CSV table of N, CA and C in Angstrom, one decimal:
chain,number,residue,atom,x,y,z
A,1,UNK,N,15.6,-6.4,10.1
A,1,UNK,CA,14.8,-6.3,11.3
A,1,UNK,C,13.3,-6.0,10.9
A,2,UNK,N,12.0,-6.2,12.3
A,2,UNK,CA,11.2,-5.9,11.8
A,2,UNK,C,10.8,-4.4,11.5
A,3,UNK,N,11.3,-3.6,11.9
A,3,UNK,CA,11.2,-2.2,11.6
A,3,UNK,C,11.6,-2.0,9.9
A,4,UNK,N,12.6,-2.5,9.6
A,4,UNK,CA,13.0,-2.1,8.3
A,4,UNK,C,11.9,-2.8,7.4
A,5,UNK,N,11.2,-3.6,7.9
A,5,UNK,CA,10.1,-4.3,7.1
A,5,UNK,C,9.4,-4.5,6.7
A,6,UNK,N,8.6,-3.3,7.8
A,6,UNK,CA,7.5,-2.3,7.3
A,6,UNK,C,7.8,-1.1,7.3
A,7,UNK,N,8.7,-0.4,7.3
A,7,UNK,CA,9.6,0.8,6.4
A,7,UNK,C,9.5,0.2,5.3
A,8,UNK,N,10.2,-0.8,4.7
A,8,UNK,CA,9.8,-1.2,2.9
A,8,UNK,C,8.2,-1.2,2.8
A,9,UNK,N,7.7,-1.7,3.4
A,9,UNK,CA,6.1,-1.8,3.1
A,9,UNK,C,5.4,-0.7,3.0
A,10,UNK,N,6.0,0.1,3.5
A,10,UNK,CA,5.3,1.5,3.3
A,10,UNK,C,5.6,2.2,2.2
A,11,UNK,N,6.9,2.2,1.9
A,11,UNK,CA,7.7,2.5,1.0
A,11,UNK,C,6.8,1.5,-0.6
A,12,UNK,N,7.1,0.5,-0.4
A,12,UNK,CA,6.5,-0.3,-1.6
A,12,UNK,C,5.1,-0.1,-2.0
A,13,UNK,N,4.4,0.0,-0.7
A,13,UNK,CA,3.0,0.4,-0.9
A,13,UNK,C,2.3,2.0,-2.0
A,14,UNK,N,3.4,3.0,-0.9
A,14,UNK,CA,3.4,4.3,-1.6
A,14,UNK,C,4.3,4.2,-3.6
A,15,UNK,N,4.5,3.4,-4.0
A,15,UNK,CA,5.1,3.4,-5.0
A,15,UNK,C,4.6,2.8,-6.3
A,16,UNK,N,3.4,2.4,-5.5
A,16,UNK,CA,2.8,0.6,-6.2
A,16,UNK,C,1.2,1.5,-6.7
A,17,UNK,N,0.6,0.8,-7.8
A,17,UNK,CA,-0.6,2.2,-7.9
A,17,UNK,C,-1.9,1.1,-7.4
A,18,UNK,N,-1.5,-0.3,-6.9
A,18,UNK,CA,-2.3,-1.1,-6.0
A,18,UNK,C,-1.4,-2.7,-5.6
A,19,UNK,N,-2.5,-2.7,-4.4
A,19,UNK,CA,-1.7,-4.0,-3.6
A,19,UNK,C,-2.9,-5.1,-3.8
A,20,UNK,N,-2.4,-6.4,-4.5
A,20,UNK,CA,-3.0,-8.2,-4.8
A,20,UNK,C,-2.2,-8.5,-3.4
A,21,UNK,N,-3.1,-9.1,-2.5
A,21,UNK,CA,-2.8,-10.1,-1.6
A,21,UNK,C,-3.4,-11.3,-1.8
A,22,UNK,N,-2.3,-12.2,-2.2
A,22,UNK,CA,-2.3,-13.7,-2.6
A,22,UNK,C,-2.5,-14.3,-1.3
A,23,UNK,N,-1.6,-14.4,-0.4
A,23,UNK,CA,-1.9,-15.2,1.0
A,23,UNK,C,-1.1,-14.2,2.1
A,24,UNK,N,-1.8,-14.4,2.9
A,24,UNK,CA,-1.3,-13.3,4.3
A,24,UNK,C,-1.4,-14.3,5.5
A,25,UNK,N,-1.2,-14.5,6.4
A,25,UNK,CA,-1.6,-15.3,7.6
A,25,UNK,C,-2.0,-13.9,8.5
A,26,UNK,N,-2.7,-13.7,9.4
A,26,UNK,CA,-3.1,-12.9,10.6
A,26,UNK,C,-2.2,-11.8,10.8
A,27,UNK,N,-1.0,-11.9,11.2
A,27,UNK,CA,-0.1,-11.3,11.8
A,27,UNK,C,1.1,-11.4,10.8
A,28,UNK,N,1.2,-10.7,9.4
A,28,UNK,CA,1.9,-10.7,8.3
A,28,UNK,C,2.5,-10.0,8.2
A,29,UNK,N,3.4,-9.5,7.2
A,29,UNK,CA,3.6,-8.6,6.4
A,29,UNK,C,3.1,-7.9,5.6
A,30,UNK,N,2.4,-8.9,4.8
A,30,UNK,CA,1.3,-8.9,3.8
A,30,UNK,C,0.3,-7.8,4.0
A,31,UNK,N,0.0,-8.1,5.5
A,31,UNK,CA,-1.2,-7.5,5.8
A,31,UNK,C,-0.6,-6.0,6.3
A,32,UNK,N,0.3,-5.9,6.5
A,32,UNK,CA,0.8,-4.3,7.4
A,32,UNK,C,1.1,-3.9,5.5
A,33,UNK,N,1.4,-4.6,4.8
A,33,UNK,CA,1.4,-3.3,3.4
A,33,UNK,C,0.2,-3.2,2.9
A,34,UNK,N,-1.1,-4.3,3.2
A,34,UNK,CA,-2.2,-4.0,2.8
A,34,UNK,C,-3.0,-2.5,3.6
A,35,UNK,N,-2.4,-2.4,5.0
A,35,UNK,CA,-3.1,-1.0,5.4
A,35,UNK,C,-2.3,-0.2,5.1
A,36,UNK,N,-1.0,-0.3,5.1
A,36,UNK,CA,-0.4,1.2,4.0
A,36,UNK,C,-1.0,1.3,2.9
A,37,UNK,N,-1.0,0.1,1.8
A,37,UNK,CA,-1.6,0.8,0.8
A,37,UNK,C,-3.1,1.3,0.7
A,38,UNK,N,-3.8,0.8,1.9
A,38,UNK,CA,-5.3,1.5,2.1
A,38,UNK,C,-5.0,3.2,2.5
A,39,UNK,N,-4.2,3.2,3.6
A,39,UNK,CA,-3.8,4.8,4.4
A,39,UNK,C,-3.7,5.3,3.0
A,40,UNK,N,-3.0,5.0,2.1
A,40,UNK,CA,-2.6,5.5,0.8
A,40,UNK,C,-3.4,6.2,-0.2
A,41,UNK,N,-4.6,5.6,-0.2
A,41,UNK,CA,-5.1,5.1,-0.9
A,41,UNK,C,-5.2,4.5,-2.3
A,42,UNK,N,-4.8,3.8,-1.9
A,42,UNK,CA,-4.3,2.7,-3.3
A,42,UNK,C,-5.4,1.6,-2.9
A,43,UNK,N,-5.7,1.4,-4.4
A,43,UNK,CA,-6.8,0.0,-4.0
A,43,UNK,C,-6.3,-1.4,-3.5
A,44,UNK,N,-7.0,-2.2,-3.1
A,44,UNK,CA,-6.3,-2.9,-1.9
A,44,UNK,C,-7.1,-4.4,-2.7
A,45,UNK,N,-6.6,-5.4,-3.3
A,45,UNK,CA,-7.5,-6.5,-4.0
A,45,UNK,C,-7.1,-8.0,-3.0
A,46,UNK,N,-7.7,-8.8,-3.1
A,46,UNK,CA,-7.7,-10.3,-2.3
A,46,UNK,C,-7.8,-11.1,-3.4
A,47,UNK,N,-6.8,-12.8,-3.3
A,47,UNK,CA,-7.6,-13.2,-4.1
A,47,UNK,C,-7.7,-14.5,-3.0
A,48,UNK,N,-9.1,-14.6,-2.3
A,48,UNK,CA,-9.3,-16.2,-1.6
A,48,UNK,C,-8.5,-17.1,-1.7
A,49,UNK,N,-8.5,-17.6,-0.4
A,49,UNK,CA,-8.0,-18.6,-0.1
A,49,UNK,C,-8.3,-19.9,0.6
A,50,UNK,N,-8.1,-20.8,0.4
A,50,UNK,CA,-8.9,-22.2,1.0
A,50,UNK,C,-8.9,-21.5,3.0
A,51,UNK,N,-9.9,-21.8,3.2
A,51,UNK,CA,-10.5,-21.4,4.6
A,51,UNK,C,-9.7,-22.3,5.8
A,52,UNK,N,-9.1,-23.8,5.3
A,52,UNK,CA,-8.3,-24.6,6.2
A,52,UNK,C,-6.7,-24.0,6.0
A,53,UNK,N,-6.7,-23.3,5.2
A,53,UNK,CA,-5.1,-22.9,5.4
A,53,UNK,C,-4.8,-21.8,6.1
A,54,UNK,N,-3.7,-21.6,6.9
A,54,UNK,CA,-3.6,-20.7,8.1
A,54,UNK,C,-2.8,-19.3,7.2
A,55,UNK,N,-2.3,-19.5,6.1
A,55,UNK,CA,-1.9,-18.5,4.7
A,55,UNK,C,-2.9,-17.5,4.1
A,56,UNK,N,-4.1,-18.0,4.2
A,56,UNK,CA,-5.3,-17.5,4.1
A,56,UNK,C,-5.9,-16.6,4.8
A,57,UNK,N,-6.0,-16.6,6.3
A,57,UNK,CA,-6.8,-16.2,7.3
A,57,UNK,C,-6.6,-14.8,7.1
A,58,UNK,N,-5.4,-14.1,6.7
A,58,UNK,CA,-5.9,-12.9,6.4
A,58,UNK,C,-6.0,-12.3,5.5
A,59,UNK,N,-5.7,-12.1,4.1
A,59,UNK,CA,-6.6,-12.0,2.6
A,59,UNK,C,-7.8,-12.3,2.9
A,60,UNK,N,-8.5,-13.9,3.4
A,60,UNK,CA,-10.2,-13.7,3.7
A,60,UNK,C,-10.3,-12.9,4.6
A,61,UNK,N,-9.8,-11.9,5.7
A,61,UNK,CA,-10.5,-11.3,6.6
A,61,UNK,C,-10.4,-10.1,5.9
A,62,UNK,N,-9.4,-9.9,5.2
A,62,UNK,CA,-9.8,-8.5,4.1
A,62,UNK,C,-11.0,-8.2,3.4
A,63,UNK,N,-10.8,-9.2,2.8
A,63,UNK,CA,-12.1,-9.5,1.7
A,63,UNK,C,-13.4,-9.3,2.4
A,64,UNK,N,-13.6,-10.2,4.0
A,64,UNK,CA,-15.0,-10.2,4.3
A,64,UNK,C,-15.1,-9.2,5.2
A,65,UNK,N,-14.3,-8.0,5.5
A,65,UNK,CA,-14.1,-6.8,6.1
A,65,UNK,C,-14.6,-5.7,5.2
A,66,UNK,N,-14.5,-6.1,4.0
A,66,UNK,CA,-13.9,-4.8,3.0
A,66,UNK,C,-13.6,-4.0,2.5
A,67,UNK,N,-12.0,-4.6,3.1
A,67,UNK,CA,-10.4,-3.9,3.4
A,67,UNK,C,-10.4,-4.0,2.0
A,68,UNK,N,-10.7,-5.1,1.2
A,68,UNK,CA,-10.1,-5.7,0.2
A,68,UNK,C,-10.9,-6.2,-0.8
A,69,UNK,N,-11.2,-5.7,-2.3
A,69,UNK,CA,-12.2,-6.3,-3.2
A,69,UNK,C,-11.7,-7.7,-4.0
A,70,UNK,N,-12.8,-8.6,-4.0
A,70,UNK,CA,-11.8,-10.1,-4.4
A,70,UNK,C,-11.7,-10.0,-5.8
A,71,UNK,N,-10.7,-10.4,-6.0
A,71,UNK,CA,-10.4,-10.7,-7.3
A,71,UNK,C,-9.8,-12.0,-7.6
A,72,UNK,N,-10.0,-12.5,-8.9
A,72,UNK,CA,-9.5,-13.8,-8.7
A,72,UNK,C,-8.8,-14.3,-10.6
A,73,UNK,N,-9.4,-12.5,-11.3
A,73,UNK,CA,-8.4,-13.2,-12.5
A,73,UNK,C,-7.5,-11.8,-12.8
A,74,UNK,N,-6.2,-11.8,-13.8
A,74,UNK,CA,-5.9,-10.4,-14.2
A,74,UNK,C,-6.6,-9.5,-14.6
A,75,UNK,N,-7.7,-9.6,-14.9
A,75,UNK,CA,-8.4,-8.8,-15.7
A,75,UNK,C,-9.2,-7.9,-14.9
A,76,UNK,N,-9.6,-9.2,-14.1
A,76,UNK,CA,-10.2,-8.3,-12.5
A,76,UNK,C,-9.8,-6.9,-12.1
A,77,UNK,N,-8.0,-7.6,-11.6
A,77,UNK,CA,-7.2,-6.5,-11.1
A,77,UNK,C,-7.3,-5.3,-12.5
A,78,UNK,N,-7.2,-5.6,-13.6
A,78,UNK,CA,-6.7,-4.3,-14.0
A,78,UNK,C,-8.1,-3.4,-14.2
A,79,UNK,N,-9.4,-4.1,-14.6
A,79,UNK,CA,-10.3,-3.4,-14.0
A,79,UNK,C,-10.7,-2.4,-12.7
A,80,UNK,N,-9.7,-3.3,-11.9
A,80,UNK,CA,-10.1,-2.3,-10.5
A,80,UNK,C,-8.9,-0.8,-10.5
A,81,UNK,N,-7.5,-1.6,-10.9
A,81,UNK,CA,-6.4,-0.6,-11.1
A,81,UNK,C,-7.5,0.5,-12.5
A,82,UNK,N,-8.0,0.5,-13.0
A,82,UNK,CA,-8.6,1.6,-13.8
A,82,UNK,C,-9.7,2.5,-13.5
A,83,UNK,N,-10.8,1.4,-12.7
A,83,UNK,CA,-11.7,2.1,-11.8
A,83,UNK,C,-11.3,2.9,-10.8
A,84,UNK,N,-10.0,2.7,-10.2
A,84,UNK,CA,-9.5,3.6,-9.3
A,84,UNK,C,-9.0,4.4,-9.7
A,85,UNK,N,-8.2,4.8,-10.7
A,85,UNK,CA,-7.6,5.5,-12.1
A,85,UNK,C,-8.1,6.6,-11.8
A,86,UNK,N,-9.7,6.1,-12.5
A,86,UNK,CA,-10.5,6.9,-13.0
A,86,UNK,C,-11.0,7.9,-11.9
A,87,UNK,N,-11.2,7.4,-10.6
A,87,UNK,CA,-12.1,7.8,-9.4
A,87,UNK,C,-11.2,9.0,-9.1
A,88,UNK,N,-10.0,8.9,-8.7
A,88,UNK,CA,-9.0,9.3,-8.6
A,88,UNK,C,-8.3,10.7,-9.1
A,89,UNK,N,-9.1,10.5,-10.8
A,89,UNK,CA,-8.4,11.9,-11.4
A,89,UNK,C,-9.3,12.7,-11.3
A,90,UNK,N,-10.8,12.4,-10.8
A,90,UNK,CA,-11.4,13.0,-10.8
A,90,UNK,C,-11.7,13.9,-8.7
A,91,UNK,N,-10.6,13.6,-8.1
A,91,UNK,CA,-10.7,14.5,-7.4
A,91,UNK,C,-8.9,15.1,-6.9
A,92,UNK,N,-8.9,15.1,-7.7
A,92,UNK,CA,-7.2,15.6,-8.0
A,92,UNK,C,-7.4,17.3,-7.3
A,93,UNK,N,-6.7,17.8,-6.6
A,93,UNK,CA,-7.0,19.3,-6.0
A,93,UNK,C,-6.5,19.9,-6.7
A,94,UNK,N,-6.9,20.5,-7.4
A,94,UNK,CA,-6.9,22.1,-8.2
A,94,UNK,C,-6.0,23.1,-8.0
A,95,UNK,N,-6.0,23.3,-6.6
A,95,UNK,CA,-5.4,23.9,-6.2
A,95,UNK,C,-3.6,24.1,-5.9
A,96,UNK,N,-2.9,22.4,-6.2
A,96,UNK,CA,-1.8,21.6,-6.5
A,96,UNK,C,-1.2,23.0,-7.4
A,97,UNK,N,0.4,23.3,-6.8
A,97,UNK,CA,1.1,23.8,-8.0
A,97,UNK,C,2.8,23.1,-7.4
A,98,UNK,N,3.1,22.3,-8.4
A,98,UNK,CA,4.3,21.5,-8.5
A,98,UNK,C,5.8,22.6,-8.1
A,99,UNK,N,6.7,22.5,-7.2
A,99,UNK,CA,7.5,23.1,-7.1
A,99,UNK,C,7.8,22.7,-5.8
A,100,UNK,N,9.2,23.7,-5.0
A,100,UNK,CA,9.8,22.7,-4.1
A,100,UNK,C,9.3,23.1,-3.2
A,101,UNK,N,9.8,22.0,-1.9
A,101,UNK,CA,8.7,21.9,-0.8
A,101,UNK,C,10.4,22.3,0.4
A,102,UNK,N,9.2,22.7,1.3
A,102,UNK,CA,10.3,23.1,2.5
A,102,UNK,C,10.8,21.7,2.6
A,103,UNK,N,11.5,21.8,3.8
A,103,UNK,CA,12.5,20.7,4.6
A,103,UNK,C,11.6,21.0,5.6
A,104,UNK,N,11.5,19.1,6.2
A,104,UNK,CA,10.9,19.1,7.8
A,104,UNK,C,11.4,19.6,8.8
A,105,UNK,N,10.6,20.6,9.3
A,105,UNK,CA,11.1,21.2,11.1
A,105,UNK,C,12.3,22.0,10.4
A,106,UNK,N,11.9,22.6,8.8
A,106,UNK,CA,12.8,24.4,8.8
A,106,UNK,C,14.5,23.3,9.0
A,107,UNK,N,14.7,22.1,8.7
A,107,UNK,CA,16.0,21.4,8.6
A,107,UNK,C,16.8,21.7,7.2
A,108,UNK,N,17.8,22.5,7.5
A,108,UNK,CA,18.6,22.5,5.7
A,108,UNK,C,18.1,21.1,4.9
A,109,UNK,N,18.7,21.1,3.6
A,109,UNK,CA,18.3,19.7,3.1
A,109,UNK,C,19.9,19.2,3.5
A,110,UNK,N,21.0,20.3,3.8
A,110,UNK,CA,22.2,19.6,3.9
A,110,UNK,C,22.3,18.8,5.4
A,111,UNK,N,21.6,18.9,6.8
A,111,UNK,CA,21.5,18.5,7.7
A,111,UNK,C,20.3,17.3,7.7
A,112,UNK,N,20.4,16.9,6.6
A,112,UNK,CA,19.5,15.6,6.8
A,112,UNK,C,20.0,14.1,6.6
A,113,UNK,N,20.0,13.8,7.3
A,113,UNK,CA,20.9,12.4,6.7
A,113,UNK,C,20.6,11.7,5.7
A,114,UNK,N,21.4,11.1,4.6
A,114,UNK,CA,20.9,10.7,3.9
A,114,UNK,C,20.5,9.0,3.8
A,115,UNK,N,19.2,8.3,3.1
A,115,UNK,CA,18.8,7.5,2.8
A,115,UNK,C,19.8,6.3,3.2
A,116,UNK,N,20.8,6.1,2.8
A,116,UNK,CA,21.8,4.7,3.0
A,116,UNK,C,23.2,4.9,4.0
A,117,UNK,N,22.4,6.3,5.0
A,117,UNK,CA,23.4,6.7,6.0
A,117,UNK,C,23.3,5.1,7.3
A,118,UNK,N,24.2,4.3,7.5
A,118,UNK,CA,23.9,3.4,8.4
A,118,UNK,C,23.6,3.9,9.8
A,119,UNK,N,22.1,3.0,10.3
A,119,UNK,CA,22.3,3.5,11.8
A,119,UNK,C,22.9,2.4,12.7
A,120,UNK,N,23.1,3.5,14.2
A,120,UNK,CA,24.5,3.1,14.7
A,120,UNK,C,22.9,3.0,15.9
């Protein structure tokens, strides 16, 4: 369904340490994991596309927005994946100390359903 399909997008986006959009059309998929991985912030790359293809229209509206920095070889990307790296570690909060976190709304963790529980 479409719900579960940007449930993965969001999920893939938060997992991913940046999103290459090859071709998106307007009203994609593509494009709903390019603004998760922006919300995210994960860097968000384009690589153009011919202006007569309707596959295109949204990667160029990233790019001439920019949602989205163009890239157009690997090298590019791993450039930008390290520029962001870098930008990144350097506002890391300090204040961060790793250990467990409550449950949402004070919920045991045993009253939570789990992940591959089917809904009805």
């Amino acid at each position: 369904t479409r719900a579960r399909f940007l449930a993965r997008n969001r999920i893939v986006a938060g997992l991913t340490e940046g999103t290459v959009v090859v071709e998106g059309a307007i009203r994609s998929g593509t494009l709903s994991m390019a603004r998760w991985a922006e919300a995210l912030h994960r860097p968000v790359m384009g690589v153009p596309g011919p202006v007569t293809s309707a596959a295109s229209v949204g990667v160029n509206q990233l790019i001439r927005l920019g949602q989205a920095s163009m890239v157009t070889t690997a090298q590019e990307v791993i450039t930008d994946l390290t520029t962001h790296a870098s930008a990144a570690r350097g506002q890391l909060d300090e204040s961060f100390v790793p250990g467990p976190v409550r449950s949402p709304r004070g919920q045991a963790p045993s009253s939570i359903a789990p992940a591959s529980a089917p809904r009805r």
